[in-house]
Coordinates of C-alpha atoms and ligand atoms in Angstrom, one line a residue:
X27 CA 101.8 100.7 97.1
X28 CA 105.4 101.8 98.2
X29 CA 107.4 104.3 95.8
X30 CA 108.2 102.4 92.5
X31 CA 109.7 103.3 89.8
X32 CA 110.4 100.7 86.7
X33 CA 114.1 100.9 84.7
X34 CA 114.4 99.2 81.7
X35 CA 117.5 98.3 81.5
X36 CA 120.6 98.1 83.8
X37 CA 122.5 100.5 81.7
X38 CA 119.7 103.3 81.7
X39 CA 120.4 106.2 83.4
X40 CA 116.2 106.9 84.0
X41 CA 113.2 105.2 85.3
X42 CA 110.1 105.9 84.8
X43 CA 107.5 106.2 88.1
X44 CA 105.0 103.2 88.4
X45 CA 102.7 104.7 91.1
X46 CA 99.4 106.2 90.8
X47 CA 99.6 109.8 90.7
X48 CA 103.2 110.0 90.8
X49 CA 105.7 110.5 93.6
X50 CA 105.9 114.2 95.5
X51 CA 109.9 116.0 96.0
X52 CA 111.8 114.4 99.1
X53 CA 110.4 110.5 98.2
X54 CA 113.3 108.3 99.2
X55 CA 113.5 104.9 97.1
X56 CA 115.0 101.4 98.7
X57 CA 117.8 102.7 96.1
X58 CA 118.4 105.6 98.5
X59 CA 117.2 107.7 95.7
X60 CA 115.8 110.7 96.5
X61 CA 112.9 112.7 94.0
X62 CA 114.4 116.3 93.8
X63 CA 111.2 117.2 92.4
X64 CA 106.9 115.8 92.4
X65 CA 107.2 113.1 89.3
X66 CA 104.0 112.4 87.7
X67 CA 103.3 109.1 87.0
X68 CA 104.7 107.5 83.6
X69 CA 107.4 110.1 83.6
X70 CA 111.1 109.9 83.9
X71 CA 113.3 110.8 87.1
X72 CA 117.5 111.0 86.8
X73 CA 118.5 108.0 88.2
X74 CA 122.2 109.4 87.8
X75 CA 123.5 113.4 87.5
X76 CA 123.5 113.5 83.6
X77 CA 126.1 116.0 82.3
X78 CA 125.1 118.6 79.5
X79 CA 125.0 117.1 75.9
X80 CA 125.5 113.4 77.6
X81 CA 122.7 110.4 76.3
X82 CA 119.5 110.1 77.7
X83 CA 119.6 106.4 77.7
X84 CA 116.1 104.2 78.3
X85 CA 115.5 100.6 76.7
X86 CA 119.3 100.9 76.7
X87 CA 119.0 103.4 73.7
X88 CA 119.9 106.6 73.9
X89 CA 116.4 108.4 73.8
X90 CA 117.9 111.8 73.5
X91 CA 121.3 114.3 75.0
X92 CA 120.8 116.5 77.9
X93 CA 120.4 120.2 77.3
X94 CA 121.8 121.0 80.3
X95 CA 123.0 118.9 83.7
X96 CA 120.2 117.0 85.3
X97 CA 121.0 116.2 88.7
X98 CA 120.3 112.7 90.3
X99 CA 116.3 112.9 91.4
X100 CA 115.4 115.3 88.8
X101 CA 112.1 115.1 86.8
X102 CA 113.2 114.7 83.1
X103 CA 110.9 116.1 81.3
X104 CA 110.7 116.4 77.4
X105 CA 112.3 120.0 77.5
X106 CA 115.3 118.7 78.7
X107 CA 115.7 116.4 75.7
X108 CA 117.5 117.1 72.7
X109 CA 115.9 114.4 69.8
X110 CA 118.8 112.2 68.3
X111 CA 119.1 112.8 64.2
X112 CA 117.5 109.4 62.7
X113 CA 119.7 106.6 62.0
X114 CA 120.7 106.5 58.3
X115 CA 119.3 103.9 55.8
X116 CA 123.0 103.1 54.8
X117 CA 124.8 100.2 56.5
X118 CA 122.2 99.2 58.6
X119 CA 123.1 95.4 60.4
X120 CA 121.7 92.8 57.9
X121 CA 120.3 89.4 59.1
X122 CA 122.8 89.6 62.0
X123 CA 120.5 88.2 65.5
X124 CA 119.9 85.0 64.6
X125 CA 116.5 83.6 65.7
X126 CA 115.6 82.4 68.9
X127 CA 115.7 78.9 68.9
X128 CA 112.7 78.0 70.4
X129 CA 110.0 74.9 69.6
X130 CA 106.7 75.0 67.9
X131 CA 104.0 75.3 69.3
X132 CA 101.1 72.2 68.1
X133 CA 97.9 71.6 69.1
X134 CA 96.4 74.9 69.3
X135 CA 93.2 75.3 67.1
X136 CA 90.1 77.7 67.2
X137 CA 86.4 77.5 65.6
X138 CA 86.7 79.3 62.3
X139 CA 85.2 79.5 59.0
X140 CA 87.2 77.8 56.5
X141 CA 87.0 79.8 52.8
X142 CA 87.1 78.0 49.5
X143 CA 90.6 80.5 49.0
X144 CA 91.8 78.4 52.3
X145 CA 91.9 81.7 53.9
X146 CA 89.6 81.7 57.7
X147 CA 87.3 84.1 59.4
X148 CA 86.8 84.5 62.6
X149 CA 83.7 86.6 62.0
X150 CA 80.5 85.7 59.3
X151 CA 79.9 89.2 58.0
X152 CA 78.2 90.5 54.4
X153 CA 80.6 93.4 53.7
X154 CA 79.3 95.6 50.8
X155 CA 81.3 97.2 48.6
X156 CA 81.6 101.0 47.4
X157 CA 83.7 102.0 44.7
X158 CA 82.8 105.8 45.2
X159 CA 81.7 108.1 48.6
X160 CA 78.5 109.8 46.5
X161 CA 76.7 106.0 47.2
X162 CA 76.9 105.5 50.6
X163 CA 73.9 107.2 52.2
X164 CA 72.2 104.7 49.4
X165 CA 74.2 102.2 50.9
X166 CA 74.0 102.7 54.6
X167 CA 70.2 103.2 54.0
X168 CA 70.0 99.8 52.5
X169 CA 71.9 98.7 55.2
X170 CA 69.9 99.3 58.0
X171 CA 66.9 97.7 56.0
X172 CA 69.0 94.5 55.2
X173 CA 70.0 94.4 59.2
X174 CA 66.2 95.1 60.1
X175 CA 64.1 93.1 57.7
X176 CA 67.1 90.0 56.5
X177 CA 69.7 89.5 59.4
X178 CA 67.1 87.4 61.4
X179 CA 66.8 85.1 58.9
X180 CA 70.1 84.5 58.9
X181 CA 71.0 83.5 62.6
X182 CA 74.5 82.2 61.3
X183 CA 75.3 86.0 59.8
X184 CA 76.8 88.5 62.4
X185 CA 76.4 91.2 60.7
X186 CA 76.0 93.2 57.5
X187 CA 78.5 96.4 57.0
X188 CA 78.6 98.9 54.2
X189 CA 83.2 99.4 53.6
X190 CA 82.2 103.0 53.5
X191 CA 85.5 105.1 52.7
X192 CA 86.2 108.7 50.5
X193 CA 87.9 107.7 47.8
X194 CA 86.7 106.7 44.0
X195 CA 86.6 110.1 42.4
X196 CA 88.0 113.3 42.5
X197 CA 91.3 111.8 42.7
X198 CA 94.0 111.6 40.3
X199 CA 93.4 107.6 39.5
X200 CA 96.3 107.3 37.3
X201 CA 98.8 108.8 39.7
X202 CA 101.6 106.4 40.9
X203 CA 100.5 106.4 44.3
X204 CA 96.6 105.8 43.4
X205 CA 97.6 102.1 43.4
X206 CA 97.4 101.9 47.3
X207 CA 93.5 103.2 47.9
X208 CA 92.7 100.9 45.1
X209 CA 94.3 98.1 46.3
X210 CA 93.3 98.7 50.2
X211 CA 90.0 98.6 48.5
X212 CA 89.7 96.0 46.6
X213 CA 91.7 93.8 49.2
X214 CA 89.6 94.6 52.1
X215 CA 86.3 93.5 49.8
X216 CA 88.5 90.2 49.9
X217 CA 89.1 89.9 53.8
X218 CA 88.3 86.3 54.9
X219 CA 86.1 87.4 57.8
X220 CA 83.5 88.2 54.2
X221 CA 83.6 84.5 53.0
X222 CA 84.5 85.7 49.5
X223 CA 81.0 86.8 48.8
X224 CA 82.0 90.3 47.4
X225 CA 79.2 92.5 46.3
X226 CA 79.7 95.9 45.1
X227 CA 77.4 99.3 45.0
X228 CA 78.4 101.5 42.0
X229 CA 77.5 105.2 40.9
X230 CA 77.6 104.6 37.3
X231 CA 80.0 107.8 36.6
X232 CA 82.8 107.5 38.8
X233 CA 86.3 107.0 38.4
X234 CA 87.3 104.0 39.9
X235 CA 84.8 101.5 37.9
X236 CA 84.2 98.2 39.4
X237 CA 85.9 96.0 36.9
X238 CA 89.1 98.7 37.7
X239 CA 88.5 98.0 41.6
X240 CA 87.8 94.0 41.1
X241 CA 89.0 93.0 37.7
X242 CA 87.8 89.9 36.7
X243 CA 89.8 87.0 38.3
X244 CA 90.3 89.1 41.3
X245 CA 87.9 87.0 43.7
X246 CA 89.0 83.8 44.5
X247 CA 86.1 81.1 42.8
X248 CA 83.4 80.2 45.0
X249 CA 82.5 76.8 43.3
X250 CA 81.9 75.8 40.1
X251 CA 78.6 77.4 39.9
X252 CA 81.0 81.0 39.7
X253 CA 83.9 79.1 37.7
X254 CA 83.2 82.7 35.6
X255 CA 85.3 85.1 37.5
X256 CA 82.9 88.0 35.5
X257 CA 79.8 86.0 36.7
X258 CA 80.8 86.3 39.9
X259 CA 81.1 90.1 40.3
X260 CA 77.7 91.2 41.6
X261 CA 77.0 95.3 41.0
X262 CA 74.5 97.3 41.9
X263 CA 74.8 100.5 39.4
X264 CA 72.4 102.8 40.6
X265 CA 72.5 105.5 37.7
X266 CA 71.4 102.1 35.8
X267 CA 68.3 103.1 33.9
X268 CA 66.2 100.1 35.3
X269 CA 66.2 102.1 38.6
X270 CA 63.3 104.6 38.9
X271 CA 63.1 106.5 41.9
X272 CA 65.3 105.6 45.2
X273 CA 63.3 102.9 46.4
X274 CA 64.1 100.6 43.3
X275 CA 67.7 101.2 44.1
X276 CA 67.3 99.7 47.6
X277 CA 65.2 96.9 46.1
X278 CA 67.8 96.2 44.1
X279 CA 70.2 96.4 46.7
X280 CA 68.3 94.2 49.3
X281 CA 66.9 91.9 46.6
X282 CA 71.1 91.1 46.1
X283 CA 72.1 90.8 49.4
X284 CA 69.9 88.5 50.0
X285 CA 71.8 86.1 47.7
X286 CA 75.3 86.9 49.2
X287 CA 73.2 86.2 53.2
X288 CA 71.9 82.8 51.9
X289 CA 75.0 81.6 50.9
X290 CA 77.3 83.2 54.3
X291 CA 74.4 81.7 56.6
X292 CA 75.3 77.8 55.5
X293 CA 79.0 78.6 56.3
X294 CA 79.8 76.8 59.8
X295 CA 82.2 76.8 62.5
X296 CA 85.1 74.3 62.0
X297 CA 88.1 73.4 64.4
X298 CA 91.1 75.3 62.7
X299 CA 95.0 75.1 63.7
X300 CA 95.9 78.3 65.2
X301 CA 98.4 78.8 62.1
X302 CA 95.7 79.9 60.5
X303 CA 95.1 83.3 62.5
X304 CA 96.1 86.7 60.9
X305 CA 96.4 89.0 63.6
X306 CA 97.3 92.8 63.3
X307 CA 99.3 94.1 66.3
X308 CA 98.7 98.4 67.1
X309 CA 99.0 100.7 70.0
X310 CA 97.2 103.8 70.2
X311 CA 97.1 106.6 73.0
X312 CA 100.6 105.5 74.2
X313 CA 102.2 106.4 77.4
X314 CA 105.2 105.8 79.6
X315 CA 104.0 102.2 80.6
X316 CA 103.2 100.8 76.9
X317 CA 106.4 99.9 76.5
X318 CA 106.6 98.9 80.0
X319 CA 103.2 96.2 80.2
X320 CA 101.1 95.8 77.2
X321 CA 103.9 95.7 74.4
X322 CA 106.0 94.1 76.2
X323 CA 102.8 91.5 77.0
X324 CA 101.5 91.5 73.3
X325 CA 105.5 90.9 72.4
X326 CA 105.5 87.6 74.3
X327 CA 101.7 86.7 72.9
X328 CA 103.3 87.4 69.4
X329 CA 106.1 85.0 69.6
X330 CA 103.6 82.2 71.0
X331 CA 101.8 83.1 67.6
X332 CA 104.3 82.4 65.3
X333 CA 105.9 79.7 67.5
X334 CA 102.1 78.1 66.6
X335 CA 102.6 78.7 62.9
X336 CA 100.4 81.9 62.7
X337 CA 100.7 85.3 61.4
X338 CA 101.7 88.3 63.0
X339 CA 101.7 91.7 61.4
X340 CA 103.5 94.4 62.9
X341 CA 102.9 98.4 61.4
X342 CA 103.3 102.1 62.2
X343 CA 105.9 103.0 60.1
X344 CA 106.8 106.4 62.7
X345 CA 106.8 104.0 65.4
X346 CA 109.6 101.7 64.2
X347 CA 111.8 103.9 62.2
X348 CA 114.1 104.5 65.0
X349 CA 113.9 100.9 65.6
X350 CA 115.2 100.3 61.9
X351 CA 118.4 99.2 63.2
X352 CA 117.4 96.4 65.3
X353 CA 114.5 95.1 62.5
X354 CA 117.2 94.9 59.7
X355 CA 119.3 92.9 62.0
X356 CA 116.5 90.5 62.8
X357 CA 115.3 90.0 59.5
X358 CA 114.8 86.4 57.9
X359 CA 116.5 87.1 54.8
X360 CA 118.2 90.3 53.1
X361 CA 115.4 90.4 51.0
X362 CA 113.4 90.9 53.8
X363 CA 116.0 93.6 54.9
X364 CA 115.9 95.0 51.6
X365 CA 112.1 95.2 51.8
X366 CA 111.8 96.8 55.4
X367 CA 115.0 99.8 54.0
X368 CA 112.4 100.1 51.1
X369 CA 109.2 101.0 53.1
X370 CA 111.0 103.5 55.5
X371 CA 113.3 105.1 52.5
X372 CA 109.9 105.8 51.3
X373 CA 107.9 106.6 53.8
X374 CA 110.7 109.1 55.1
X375 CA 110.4 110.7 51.2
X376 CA 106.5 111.2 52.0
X377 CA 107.0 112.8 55.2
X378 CA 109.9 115.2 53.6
X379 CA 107.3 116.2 51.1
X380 CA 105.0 117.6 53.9
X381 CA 108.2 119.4 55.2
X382 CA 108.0 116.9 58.5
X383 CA 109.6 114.4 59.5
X384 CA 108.9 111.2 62.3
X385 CA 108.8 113.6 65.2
X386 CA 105.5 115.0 64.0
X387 CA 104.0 111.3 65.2
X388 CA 104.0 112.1 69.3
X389 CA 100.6 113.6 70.1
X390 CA 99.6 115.5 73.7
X391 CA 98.3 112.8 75.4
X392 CA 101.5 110.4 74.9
X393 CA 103.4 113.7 76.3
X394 CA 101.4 114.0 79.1
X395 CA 101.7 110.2 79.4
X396 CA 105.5 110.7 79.7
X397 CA 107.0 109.9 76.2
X398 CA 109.2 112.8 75.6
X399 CA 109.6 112.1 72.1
X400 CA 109.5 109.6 69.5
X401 CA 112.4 107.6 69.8
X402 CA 111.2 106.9 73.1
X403 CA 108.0 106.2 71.7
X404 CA 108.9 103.6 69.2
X405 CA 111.4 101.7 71.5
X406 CA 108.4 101.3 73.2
X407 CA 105.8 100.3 70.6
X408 CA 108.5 98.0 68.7
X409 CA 108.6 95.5 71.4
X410 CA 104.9 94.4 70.4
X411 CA 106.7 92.5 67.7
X412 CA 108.5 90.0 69.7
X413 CA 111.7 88.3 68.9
X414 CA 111.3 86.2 66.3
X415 CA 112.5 86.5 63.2
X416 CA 111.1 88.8 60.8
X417 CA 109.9 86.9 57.6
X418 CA 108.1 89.0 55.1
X419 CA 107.2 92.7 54.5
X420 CA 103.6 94.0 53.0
X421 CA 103.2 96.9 51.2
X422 CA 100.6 99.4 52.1
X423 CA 97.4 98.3 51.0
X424 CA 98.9 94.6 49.5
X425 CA 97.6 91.3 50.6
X426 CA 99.9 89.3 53.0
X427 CA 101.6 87.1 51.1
X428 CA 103.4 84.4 53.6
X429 CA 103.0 83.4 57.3
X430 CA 105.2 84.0 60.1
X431 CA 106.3 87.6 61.6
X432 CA 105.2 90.4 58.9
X433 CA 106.1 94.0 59.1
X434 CA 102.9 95.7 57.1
X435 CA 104.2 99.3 56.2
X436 CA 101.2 101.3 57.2
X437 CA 101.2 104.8 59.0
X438 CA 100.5 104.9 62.6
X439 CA 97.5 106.6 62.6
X440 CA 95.1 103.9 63.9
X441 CA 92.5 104.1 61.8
X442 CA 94.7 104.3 58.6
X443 CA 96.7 101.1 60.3
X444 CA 94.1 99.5 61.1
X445 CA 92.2 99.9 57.4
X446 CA 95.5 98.9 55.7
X447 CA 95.9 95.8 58.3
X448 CA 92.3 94.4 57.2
X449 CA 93.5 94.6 53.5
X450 CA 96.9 92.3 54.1
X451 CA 94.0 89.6 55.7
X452 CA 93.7 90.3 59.4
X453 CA 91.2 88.2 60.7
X454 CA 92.2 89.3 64.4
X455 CA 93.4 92.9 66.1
X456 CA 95.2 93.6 69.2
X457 CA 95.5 97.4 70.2
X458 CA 97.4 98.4 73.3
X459 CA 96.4 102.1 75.0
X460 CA 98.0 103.9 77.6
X461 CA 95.8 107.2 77.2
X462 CA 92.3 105.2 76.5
X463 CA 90.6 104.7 73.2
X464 CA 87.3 102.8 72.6
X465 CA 88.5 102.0 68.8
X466 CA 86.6 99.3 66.9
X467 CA 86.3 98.0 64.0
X468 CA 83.6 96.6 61.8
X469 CA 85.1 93.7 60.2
X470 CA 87.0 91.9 62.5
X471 CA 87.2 91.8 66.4
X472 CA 89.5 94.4 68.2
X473 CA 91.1 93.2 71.5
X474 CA 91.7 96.4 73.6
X475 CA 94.4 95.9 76.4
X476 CA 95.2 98.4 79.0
X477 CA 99.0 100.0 80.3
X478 CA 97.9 101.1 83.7
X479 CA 95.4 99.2 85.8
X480 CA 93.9 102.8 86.6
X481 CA 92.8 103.0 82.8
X482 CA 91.4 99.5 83.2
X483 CA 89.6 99.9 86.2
X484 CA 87.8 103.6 84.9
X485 CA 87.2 101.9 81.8
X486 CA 85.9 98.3 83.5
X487 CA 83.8 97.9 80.5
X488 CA 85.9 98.9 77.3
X489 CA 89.0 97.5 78.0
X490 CA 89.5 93.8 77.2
X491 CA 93.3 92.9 79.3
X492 CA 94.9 94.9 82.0
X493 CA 98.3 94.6 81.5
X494 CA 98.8 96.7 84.2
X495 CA 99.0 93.6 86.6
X496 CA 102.4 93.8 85.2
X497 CA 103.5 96.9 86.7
X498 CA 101.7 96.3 89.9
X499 CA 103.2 93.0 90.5
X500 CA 100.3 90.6 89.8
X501 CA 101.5 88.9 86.8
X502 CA 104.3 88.7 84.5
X503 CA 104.5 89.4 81.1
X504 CA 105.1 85.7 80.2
X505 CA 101.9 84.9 82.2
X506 CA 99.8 88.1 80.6
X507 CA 101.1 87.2 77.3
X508 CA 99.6 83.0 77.4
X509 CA 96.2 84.7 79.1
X510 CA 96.2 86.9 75.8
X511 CA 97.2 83.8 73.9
X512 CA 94.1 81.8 75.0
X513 CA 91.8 85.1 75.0
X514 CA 92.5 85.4 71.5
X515 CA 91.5 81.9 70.4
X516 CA 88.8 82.0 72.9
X517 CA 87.3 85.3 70.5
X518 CA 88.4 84.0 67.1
X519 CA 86.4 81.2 67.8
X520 CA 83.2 83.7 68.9
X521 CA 83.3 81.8 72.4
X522 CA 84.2 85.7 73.8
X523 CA 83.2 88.9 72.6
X524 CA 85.3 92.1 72.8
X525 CA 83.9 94.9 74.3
X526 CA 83.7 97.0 71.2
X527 CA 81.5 94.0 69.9
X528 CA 79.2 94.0 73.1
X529 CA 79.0 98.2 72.3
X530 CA 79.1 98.3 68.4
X531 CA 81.7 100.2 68.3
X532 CA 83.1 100.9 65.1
X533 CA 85.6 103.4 63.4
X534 CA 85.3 104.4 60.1
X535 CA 87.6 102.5 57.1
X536 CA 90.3 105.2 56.3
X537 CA 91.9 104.8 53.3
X538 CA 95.8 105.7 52.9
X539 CA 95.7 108.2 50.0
X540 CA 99.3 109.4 49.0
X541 CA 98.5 110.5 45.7
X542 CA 96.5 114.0 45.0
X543 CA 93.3 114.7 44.7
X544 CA 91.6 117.0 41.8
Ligands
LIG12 CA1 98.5 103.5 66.0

C-alpha cells in the first residue's frame, strides 16, 4: 500500500495515517508532503505549520490549540494539544438542520417473535430474575441444572440466563437516584428477547422486594389466563420456610422454570417489518480510524434503519458531550432539545461530584490508538448516529418510549451502556472497536465490527464486519453500511450467528448506580 493518510475534512489542518505500521521521517505523499518525523498508524501528522495557541482542527472541529508551533510534517501527538473548555449548555442551536429529506425505506422484514405487548425478539431466552446479589450462586446453580436437564426439551428455547447484577441491598433504596438501578432492573426483566415470561429469585430479607422491583401491573398481560397482574408474578423466596435444605430451593427453582420454558418453547418465528428492530449502537476500544470506517459505516446503516421505520438508540453521554452542539441543532422538536440539555446538565453535575470532568473518558489504548483527547474522541463516536433527525431521548434505565433516532443517556462504559441499552428494549447491538474487545452479551446478539482490517484479520474469528475495507479502498461506507443493513436482519432473524454467540461470550449486566451505597 502506497503512503496514505485520510483527512476529514477540507478545512482540517491534520490527517491521520492509514497504513499499517505507520509511515517512517522523510515519506513524501502525492501531496508533496513530507513526514518530519516516523507517524504511527492512526495518529495525526501537520498537514500545515500550525502557529502557537492556533486550532487543531479535525472533522472540521477544532480538536484542541497548539502549545507550541508544529511545523508542516510533524507528528501531533496528544502533548501538543491543549483540550478546548466544553461548550456551554446555554444558547445551544435549537432544531436548526432540518432533516434530510430522504424516502422510506418498505419492504424490509426479519423472522421474529412477536410479544403479546407488540414488542419483538430476536432471541427466545428464559431470563431469571434477581432482586438481590446474596441469591445468585442459588441462581446460577439452578441454572446450569435447568440448561443441563430442561433446555433439550425445549429445542425452540436458546437459552436460559440468570440477570445477575450487585444491587438490591446495601444501598440507600430511597435515595433520588436509586430509581435508575431499579428501573434498569425491572426493565431489563421486561426486554422482548424474554417473551414477557418474567420470573424472579428472591432472598426474602432484602431491600428491594419483588413487588418494589415489579409492582403489580408492571408486566404486560400474557393472556387471559394471567389477566391478574399479581398472578402473574412468579417468585421463588428462598428464606421461604417451605424450603429445607439447598436442594428444595433448586427444586423449586427448576420445578418454575419449567413453566416459564413450556410456554417460550410454543413461541415461533414470524416475518416482522424491520420497524420493529430496536438496536443499540456503541464503540468500545476506539482509535484514530473509528471515526474514520466503522462509525462512519454504522452512521450510514443507522439512517437506513430509521429510513425503514426502526429504532435507533444512540448513548455514551462522555462521547457526545462535545457534540452537544450539533445534537441540539438536529433535534426533532425542542422538547427533544430540552431533553438531550437535561441529560448532559446532569450528567456533567455527576461527574463534578467526583471532582472530573468528560476528559477522564479517554483510556490508554484509544491514546495509543491516536485520539489525543476526547473531543476528538466523540467527533468520532457521534457519527454512529447518522443524520436523521433526532426524535426522542431515554433516561438512564427507562424503557424507550417512541421509534425513530433515540439518544439513551447512558455512560460510555460498555458494559454500563450496554446494560442500560437492554432496559430501553434493545433487541439488537452494534459495537464498533478500534483496539479489540470480544464483549457480549447474554440477552441479545452483539454485532462486533472492526476499524482496521489488521484487527480483523488477527481477530478472524471475533470480529463480525471489517470496516476497514473502508480505509483500504475496498468498499465505501455506503456499501459497508447496506452489508451491515442486511447482516443485521440476517441475525435478528437467527439465519446468522455473531461470533460472541458461536463462543458464549458474555459480559456481566452492570447496573448504573448513582446513588450511595450503606
Ligand atoms: Ca462504550
Amino acid at each position: 500500500m502506497k503512503p496514505f493518510v485520510i483527512a476529514m475534512n477540507a478545512a482540517d489542518n491534520v490527517a491521520i495515517v492509514a497504513n499499517a505500521g505507520g509511515l517512517p521521517a522523510g515519506t513524501t505523499l502525492e501531496s508533496g508532503l513530507t513526514f518530519l518525523e516516523g507517524v504511527p498508524q492512526g495518529h495525526k501528522v501537520a498537514l500545515t505549520d500550525i502557529a502557537k495557541d492556533a486550532p487543531i482542527r479535525r472533522y472540521n472541529v477544532t480538536i484542541g490549540f497548539a502549545k507550541e508551533m508544529i511545523a508542516r510534517g510533524r507528528w501531533v501527538t496528544e502533548q501538543l494539544l491543549r483540550m478546548p473548555e466544553a461548550r456551554s449548555l446555554d444558547d445551544l442551536p435549537i432544531c436548526t438542520q432540518a432533516a434530510p429529506n430522504v424516502e422510506p425505506l418498505t419492504g424490509f422484514t426479519f423472522e421474529g417473535y412477536r410479544n403479546p405487548d407488540g414488542s419483538v425478539g430476536t432471541r427466545n431466552i428464559l431470563a431469571i430474575t434477581q432482586t438481590v446479589q446474596c441469591v445468585s450462586g442459588v441462581t446460577e446453580f439452578a441454572v446450569k441444572r435447568i440448561r443441563d436437564t430442561l433446555l433439550p426439551k425445549y429445542p425452540n428455547v436458546d437459552d436460559v440466563v440468570a440477570l445477575e447484577h450487585s444491587y438490591g441491598c446495601g444501598v440507600a433504596i430511597d435515595a433520588p437516584d436509586a430509581v435508575i438501578p431499579i428501573r434498569t432492573l425491572k426493565n431489563i426483566s421486561l426486554n422482548p428477547n424474554f417473551g414477557g415470561e418474567v420470573m424472579v429469585v428472591s432472598l426474602g430479607c432484602e431491600k428491594l422486594q419483588p413487588d418494589r422491583l415489579l409492582p403489580p401491573g408492571s408486566i404486560p398481560i400474557r393472556d387471559e389466563r394471567s389477566a391478574n397482574a399479581a398472578e402473574a408474578l412468579d417468585v421463588v423466596c428462598l428464606q421461604d420456610g417451605a424450603h429445607v435444605g439447598f436442594m428444595s430451593m433448586i427444586d423449586s427453582i427448576v420445578r418454575q422454570a419449567e413453566l416459564h420454558l413450556a410456554r417460550l418453547n410454543a413461541r415461533k418465528r414470524e416475518t416482522i417489518p424491520a420497524s420493529e428492530l430496536v438496536v443499540g449502537v456503541q464503540c468500545g476500544g476506539s482509535d484514530a480510524f473509528s471515526g474514520v470506517t466503522a462509525n462512519p459505516a454504522v452512521g450510514f446503516c443507522t439512517d437506513l434503519l430509521v429510513r425503514a421505520g426502526a429504532t435507533v438508540m444512540f448513548s455514551e453521554v462522555t462521547e457526545v458531550r462535545d457534540g452537544i452542539a450539533q445534537l441540539t441543532a438536529r433535534a426533532a422538536t425542542p422538547e427533544v432539545a430540552q431533553a438531550m440539555i437535561r441529560e448532559m446538565a446532569w450528567y456533567d453535575a455527576y461527574l463534578a461530584r467526583g471532582s472530573v470532568d468528560r476528559s477522564a473518558n479517554t483510556t490508554p489504548g484509544n491514546k495509543k490508538g491516536g485520539l489525543s483527547n476526547i473531543v476528538e474522541k466523540a467527533m468520532g463516536s457521534i457519527v454512529k448516529s447518522g443524520s436523521m433527525a433526532i426524535s426522542g431521548v431515554v433516561p438512564p434505565g427507562e424503557k424507550a418510549a417512541s421509534k425513530g433516532l433515540l439518544y439513551a443517556a447512558t455512560p460510555a462504559s460498555d458494559f454500563i451502556c450496554g446494560t442500560l441499552q437492554l432496559a430501553a428494549g434493545m433487541n439488537l447491538h452494534i459495537f464498533t472497536t478500534g483496539r479489540g474487545t470480544p464483549y457480549g452479551l447474554a440477552a441479545c446478539p452483539v454485532v462486533k465490527v472492526a476499524t482496521r482490517t489488521e484487527l480483523a484479520e488477527r481477530w478472524h474469528d471475533l470480529i463480525d464486519i471489517n470496516a476497514g475495507r473502508i480505509a483500504d479502498g475496498d468498499a465505501t461506507i455506503e456499501s459497508l453500511g447496506w452489508d451491515m443493513f442486511h447482516h443485521l436482519l440476517d441475525v435478528a432473524s437467527g439465519r446468522k450467528k455473531t461470533w460472541a454467540e458461536q463462543w458464549n461470550l458474555t459480559n456481566s449486566l452492570t447496573l448504573f448506580n448513582p446513588a450511595p451505597v450503606t
